[in-house]
PDB file of C-alpha atoms in Angstrom:
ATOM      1  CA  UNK B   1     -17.849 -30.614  15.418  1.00 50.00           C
ATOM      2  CA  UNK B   2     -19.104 -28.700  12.630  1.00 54.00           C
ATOM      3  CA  UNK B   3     -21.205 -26.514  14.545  1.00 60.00           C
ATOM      4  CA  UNK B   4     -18.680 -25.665  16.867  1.00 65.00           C
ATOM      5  CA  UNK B   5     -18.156 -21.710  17.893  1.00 83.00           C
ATOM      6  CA  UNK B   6     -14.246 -22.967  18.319  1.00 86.00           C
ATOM      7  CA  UNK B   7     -13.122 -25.664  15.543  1.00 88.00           C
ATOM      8  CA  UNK B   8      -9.713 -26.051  16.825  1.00 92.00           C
ATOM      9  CA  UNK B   9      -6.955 -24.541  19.153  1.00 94.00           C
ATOM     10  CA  UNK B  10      -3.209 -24.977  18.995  1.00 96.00           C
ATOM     11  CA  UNK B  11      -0.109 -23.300  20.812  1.00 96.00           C
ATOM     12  CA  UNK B  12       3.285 -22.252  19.290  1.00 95.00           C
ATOM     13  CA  UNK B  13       6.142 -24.446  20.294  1.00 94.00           C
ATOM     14  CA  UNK B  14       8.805 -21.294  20.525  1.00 92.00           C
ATOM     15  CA  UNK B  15       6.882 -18.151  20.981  1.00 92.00           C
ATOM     16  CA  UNK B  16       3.721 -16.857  23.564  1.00 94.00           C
ATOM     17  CA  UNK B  17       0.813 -16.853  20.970  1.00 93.00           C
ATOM     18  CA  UNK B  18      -1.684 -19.142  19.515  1.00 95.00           C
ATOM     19  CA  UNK B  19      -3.577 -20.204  16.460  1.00 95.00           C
ATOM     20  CA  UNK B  20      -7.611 -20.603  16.801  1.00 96.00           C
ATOM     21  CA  UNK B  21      -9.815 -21.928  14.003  1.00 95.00           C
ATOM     22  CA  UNK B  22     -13.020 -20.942  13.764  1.00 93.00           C
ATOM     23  CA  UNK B  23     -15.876 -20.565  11.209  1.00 90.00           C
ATOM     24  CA  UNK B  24     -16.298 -18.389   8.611  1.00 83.00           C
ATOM     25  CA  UNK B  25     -20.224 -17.432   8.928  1.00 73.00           C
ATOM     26  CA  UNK B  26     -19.251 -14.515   6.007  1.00 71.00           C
ATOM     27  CA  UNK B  27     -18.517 -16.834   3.512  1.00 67.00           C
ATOM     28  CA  UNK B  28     -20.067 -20.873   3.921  1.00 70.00           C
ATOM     29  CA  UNK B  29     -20.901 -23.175   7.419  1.00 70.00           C
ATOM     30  CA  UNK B  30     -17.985 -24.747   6.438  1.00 75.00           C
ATOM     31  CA  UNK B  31     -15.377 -22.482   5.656  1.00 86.00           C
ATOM     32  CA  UNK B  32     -12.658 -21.846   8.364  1.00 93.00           C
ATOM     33  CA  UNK B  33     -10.303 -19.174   9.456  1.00 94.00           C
ATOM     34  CA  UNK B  34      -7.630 -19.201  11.576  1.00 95.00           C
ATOM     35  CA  UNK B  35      -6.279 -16.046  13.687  1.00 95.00           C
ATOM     36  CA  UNK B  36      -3.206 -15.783  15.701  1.00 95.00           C
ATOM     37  CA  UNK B  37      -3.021 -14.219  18.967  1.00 94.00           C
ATOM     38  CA  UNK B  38       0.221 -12.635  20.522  1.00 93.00           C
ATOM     39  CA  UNK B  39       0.389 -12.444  24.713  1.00 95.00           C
ATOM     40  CA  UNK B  40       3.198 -10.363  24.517  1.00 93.00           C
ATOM     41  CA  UNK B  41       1.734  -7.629  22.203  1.00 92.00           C
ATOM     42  CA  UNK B  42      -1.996  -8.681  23.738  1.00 95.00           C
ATOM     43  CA  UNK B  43      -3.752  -8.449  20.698  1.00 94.00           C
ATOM     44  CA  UNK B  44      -4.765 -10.024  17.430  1.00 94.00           C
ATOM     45  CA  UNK B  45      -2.122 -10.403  14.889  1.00 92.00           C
ATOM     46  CA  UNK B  46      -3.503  -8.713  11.240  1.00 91.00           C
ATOM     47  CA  UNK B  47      -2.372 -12.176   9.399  1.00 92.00           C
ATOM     48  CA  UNK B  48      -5.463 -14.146   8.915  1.00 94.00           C
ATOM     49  CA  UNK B  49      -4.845 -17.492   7.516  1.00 95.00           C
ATOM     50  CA  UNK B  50      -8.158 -18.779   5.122  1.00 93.00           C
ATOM     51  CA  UNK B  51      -8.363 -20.506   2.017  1.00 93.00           C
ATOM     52  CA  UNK B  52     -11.244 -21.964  -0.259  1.00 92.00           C
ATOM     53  CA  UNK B  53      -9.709 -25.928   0.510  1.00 94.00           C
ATOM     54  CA  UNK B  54      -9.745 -24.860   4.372  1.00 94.00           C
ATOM     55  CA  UNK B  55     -13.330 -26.359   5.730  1.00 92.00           C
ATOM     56  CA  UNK B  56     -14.261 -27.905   8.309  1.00 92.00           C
ATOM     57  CA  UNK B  57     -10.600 -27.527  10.544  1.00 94.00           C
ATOM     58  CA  UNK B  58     -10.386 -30.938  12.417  1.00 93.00           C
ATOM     59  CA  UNK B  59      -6.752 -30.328  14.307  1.00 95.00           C
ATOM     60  CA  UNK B  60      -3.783 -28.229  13.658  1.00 96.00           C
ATOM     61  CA  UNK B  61       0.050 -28.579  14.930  1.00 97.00           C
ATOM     62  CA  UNK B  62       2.430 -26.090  14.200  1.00 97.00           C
ATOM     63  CA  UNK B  63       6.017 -27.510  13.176  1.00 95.00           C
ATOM     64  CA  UNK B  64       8.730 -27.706  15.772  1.00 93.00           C
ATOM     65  CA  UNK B  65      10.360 -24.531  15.102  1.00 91.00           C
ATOM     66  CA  UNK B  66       7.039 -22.490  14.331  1.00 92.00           C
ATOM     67  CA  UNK B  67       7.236 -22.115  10.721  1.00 93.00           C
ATOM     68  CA  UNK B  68       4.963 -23.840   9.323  1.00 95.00           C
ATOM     69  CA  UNK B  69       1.366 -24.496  10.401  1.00 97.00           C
ATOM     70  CA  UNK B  70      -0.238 -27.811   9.335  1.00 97.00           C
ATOM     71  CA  UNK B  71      -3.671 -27.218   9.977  1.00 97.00           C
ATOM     72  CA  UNK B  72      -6.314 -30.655   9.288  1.00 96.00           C
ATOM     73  CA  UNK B  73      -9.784 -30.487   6.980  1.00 94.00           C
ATOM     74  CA  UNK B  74     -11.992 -32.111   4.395  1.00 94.00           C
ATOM     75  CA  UNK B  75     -10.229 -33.801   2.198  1.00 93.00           C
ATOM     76  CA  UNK B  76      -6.512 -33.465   2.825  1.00 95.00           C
ATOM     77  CA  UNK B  77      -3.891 -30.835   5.059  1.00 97.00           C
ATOM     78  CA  UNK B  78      -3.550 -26.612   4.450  1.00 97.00           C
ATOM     79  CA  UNK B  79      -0.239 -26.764   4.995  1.00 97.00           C
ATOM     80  CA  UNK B  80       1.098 -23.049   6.198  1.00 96.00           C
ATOM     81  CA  UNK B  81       4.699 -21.485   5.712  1.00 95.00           C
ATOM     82  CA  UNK B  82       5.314 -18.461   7.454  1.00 92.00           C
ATOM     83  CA  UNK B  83       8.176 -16.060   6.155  1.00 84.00           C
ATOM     84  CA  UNK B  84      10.636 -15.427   8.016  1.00 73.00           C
ATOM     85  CA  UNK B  85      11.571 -11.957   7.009  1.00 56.00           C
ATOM     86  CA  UNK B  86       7.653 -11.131   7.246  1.00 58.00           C
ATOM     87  CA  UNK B  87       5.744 -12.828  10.909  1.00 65.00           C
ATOM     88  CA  UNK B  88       2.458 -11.273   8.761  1.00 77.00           C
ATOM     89  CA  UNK B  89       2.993 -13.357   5.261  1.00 88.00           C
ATOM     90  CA  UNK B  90       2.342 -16.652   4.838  1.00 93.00           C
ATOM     91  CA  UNK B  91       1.233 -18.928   1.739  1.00 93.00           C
ATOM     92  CA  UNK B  92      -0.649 -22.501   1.966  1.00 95.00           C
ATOM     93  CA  UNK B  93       0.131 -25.445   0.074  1.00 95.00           C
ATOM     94  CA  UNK B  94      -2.178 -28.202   0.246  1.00 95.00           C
ATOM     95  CA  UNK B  95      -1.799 -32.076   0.981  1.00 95.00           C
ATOM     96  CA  UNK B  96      -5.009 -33.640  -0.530  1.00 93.00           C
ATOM     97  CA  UNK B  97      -6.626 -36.708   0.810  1.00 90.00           C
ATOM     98  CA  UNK B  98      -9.377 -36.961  -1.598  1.00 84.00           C
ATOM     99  CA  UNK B  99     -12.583 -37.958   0.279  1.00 83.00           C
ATOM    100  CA  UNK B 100     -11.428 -38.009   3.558  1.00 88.00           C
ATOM    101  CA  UNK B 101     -11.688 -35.632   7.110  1.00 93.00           C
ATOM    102  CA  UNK B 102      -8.127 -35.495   8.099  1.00 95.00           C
ATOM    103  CA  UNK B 103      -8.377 -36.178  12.177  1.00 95.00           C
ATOM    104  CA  UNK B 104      -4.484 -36.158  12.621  1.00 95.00           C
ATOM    105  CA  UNK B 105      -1.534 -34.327  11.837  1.00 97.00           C
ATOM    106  CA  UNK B 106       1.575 -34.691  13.972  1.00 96.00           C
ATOM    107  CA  UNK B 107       5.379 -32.976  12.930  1.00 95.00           C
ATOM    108  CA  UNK B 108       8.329 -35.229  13.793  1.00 93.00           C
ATOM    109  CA  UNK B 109      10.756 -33.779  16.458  1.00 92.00           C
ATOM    110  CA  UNK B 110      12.954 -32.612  13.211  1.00 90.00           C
ATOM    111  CA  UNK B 111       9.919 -31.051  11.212  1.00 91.00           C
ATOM    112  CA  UNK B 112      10.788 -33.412   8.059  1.00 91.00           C
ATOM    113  CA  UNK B 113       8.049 -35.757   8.659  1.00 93.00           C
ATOM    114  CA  UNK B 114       4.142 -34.502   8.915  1.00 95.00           C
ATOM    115  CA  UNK B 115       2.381 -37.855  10.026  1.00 96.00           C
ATOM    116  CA  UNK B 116      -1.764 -37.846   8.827  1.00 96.00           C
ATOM    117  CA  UNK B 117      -4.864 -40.010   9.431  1.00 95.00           C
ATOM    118  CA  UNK B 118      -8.604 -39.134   8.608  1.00 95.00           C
ATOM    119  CA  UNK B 119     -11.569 -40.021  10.275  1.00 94.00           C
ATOM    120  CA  UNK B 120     -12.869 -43.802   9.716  1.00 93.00           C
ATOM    121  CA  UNK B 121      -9.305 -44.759   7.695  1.00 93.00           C
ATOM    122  CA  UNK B 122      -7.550 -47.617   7.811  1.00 94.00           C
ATOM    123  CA  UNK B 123      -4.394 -46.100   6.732  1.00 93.00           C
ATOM    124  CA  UNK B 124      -2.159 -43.090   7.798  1.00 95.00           C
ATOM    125  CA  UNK B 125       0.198 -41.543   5.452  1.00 94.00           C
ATOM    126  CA  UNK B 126       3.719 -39.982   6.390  1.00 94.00           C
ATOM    127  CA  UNK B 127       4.632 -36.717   4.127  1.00 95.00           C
ATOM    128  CA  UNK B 128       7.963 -35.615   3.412  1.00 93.00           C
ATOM    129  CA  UNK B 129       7.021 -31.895   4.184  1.00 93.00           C
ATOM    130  CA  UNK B 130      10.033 -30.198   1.624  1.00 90.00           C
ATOM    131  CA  UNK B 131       8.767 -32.784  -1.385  1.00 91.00           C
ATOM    132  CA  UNK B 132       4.946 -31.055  -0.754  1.00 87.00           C
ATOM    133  CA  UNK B 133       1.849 -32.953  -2.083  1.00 85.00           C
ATOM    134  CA  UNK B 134       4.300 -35.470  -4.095  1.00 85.00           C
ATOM    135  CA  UNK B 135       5.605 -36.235  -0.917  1.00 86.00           C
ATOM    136  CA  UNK B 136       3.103 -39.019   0.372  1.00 90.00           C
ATOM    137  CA  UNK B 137       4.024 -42.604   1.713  1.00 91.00           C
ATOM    138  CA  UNK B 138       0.980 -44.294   2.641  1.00 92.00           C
ATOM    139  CA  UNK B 139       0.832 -46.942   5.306  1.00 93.00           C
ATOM    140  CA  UNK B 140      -1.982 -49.872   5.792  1.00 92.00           C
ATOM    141  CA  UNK B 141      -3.594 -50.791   8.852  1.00 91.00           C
ATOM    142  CA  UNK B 142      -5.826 -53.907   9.331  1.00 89.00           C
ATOM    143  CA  UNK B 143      -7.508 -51.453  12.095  1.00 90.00           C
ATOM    144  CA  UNK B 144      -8.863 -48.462  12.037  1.00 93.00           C
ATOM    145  CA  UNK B 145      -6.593 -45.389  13.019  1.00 94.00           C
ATOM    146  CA  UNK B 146      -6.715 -43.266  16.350  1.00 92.00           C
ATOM    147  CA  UNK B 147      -3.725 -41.694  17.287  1.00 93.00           C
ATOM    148  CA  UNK B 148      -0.453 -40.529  15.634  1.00 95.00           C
ATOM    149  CA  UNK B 149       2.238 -39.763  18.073  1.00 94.00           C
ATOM    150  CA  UNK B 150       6.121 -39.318  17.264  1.00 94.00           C
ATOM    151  CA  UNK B 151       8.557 -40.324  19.906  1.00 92.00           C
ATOM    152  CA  UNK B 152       9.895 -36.911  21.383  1.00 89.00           C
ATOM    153  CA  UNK B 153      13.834 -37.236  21.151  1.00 77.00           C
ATOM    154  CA  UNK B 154      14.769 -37.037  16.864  1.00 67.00           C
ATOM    155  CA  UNK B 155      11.657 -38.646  16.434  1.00 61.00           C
ATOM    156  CA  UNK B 156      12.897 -42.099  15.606  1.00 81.00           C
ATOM    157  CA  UNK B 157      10.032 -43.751  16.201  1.00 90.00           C
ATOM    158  CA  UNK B 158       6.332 -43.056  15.236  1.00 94.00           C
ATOM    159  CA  UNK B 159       3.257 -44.680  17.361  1.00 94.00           C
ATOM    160  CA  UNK B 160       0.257 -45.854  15.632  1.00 95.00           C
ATOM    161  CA  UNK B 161      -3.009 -46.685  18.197  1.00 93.00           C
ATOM    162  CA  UNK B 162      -5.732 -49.041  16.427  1.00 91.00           C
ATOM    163  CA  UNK B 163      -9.213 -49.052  17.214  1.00 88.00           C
ATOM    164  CA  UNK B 164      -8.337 -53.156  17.882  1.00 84.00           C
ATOM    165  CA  UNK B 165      -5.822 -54.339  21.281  1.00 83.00           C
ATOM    166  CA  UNK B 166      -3.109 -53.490  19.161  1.00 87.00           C
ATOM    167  CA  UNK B 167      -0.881 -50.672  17.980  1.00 92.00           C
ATOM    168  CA  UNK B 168       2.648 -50.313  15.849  1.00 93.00           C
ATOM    169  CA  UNK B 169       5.257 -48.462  16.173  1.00 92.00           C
ATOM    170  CA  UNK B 170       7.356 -47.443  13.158  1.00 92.00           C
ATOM    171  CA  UNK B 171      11.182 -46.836  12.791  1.00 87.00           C
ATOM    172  CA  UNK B 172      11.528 -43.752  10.642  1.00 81.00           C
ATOM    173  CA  UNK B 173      14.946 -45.168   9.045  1.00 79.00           C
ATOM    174  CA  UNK B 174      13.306 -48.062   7.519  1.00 84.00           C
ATOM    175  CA  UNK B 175       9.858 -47.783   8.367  1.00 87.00           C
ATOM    176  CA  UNK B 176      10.151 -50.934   9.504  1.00 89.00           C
ATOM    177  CA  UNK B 177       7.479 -51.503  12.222  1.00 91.00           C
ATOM    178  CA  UNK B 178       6.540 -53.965  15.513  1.00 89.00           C
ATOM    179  CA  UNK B 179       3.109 -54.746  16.642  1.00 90.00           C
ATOM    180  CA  UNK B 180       2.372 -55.034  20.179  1.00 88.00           C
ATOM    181  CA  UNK B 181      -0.457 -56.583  21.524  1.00 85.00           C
ATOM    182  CA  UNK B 182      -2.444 -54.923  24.454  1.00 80.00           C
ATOM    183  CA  UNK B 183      -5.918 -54.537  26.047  1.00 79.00           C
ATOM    184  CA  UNK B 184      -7.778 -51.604  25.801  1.00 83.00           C
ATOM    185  CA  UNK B 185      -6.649 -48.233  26.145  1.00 86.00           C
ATOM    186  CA  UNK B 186      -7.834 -44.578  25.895  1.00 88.00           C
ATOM    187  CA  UNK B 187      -4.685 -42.623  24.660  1.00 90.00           C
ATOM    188  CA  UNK B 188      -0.739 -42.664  24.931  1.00 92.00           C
ATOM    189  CA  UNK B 189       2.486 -40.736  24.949  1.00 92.00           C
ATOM    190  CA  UNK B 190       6.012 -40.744  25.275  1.00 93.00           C
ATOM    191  CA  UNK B 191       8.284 -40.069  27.973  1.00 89.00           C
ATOM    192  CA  UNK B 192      10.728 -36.770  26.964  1.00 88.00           C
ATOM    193  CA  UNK B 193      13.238 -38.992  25.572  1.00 86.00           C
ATOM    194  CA  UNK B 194      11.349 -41.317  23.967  1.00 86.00           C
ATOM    195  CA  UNK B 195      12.299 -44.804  25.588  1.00 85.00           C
ATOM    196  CA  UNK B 196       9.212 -44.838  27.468  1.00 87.00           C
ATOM    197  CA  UNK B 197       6.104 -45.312  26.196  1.00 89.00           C
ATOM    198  CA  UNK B 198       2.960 -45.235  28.513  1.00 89.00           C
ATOM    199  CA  UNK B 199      -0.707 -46.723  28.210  1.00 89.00           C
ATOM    200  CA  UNK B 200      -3.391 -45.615  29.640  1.00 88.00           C
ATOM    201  CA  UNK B 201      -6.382 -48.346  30.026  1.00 85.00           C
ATOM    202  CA  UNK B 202      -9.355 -48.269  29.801  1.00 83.00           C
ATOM    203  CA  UNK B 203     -11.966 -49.246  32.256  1.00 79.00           C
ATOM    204  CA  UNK B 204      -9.942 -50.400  34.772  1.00 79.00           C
ATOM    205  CA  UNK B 205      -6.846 -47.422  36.722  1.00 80.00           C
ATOM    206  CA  UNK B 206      -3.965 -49.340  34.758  1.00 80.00           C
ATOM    207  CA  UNK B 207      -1.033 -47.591  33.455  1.00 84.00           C
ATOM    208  CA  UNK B 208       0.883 -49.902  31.436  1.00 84.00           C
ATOM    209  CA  UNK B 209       4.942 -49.153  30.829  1.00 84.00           C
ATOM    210  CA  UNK B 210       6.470 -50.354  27.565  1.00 85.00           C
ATOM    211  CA  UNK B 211      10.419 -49.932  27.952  1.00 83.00           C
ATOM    212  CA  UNK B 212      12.009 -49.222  24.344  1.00 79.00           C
ATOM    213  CA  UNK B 213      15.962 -49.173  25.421  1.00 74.00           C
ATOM    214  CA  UNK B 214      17.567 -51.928  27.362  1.00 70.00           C
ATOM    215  CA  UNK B 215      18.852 -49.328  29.424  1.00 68.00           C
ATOM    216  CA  UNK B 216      15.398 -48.646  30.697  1.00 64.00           C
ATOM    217  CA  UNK B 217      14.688 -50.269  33.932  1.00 61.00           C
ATOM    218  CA  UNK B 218      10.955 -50.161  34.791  1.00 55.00           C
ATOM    219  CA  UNK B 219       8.614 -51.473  37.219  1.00 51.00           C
ATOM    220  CA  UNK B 220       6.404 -53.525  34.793  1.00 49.00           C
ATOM    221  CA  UNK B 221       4.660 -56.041  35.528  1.00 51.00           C
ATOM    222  CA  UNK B 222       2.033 -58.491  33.875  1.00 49.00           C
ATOM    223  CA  UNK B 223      -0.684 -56.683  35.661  1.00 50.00           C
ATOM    224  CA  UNK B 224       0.797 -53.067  34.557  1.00 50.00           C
ATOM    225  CA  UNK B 225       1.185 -50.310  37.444  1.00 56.00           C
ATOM    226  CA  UNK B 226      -1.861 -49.946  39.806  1.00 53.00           C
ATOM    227  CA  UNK B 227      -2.632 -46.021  39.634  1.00 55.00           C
ATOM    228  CA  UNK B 228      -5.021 -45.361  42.310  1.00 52.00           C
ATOM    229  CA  UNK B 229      -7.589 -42.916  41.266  1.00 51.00           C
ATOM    230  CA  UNK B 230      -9.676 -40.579  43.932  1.00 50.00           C
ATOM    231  CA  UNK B 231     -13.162 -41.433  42.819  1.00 47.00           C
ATOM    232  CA  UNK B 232     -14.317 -38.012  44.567  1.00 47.00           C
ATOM    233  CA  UNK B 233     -12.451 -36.038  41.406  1.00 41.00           C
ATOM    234  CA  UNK B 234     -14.508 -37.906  39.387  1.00 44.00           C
ATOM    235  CA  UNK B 235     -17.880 -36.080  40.452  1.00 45.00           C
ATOM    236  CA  UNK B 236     -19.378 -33.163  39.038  1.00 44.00           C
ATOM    237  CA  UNK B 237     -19.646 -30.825  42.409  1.00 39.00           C
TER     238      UNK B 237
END
């Protein structure tokens, strides 16, 4: 939300700290800044990441090893690189996506791949991070896009939720790509090595399990796995 005290959140994948966005009232509404916490030290770190591009921080994910920081906003991706030498340096090179709030950005498992979607958008685009803002391939949907989510284990395959009963998923050696048909759902994910993939539906407490390996022997059935929910949690108390 664009009012919001607290844009956007995310934790490092390799060390105890954490990057929050969060407006920057001295300058425009819309303006952003992000500042990274340490646990161990238990205080601020002096690096403040902000740039004129940066407004209106949608989502951020920091890149499997921690060195880069691709952080979501109107009209394309501040794309952070930490150096090494120096954990209080960093420079920003930005992935535009002209007209468009970027909802989505999600590293592949090796860091090569930065997968993107913006609000409303019928497309996603997959950016070779080294080749920088020449390194776009753009993908069309016949949906709208929801979710972005690599498959954990060398992130061989990408999946793509639609708005519609459908969603892809993408092989990232061809980019060739497989449609499945479903019902509703509310989100997904992989299991940790990626030949599991699991739906959650909506509306009715259905977990549906999509094997991606013949070695994968699941209890699927037609009807999906019955997940019985205690309605009790469900109550504000």
């Amino acid at each position: 939300s664009s009012s919001a005290a607290v844009r956007c959140f995310s934790w490092h994948p390799m060390l105890a700290r954490y990057g929050v966005a969060v407006p920057d009232a001295e300058i425009s509404k819309t303006r952003d800044r992000i500042y990274i916490r340490d646990l161990n030290k238990g205080r601020w770190e002096d690096l403040v990441l902000k740039h004129q591009f940066q407004n209106n921080v949608n989502c951020m994910q920091w890149s499997p090893v921690g060195n880069k920081l691709a952080v979501g906003c109107d009209h394309g991706i501040c794309l952070w690189t930490f150096v090494a030498s120096n954990s209080q340096s960093a420079w920003m090179q930005f992935l535009p996506c002209t007209g468009a709030r970027i909802k989505c950005v999600e590293f592949s498992p090796c860091g090569r791949y930065l997968a993107t979607s913006a609000v409303g958008s019928y497309k996603f685009n997959i950016w070779d991070v080294a080749k920088g803002q020449h390194g776009a391939t753009p993908f069309s949907c016949s949906s709208e896009v929801l979710q972005l989510n690599w498959s954990p284990t060398k992130g061989c395959s990408l999946f793509v939720g639609m708005k519609e009963n459908y969603f892809v998923v993408y092989k990232n050696r061809t980019w060739g790509s497989q449609k499945w048909t479903c019902g509703k759902y509310t989100t997904a994910c992989w299991n940790k090595n990626g030949q599991v993939l699991l739906l959650a539906m909506r509306n009715r407490p259905v977990i549906e399990i999509i094997p991606f390996s013949p070695k994968v022997r699941t209890l699927r059935s037609p009807k999906g796995i019955q997940v019985n929910i205690n309605q009790d949690l469900l109550l504000n108390k």
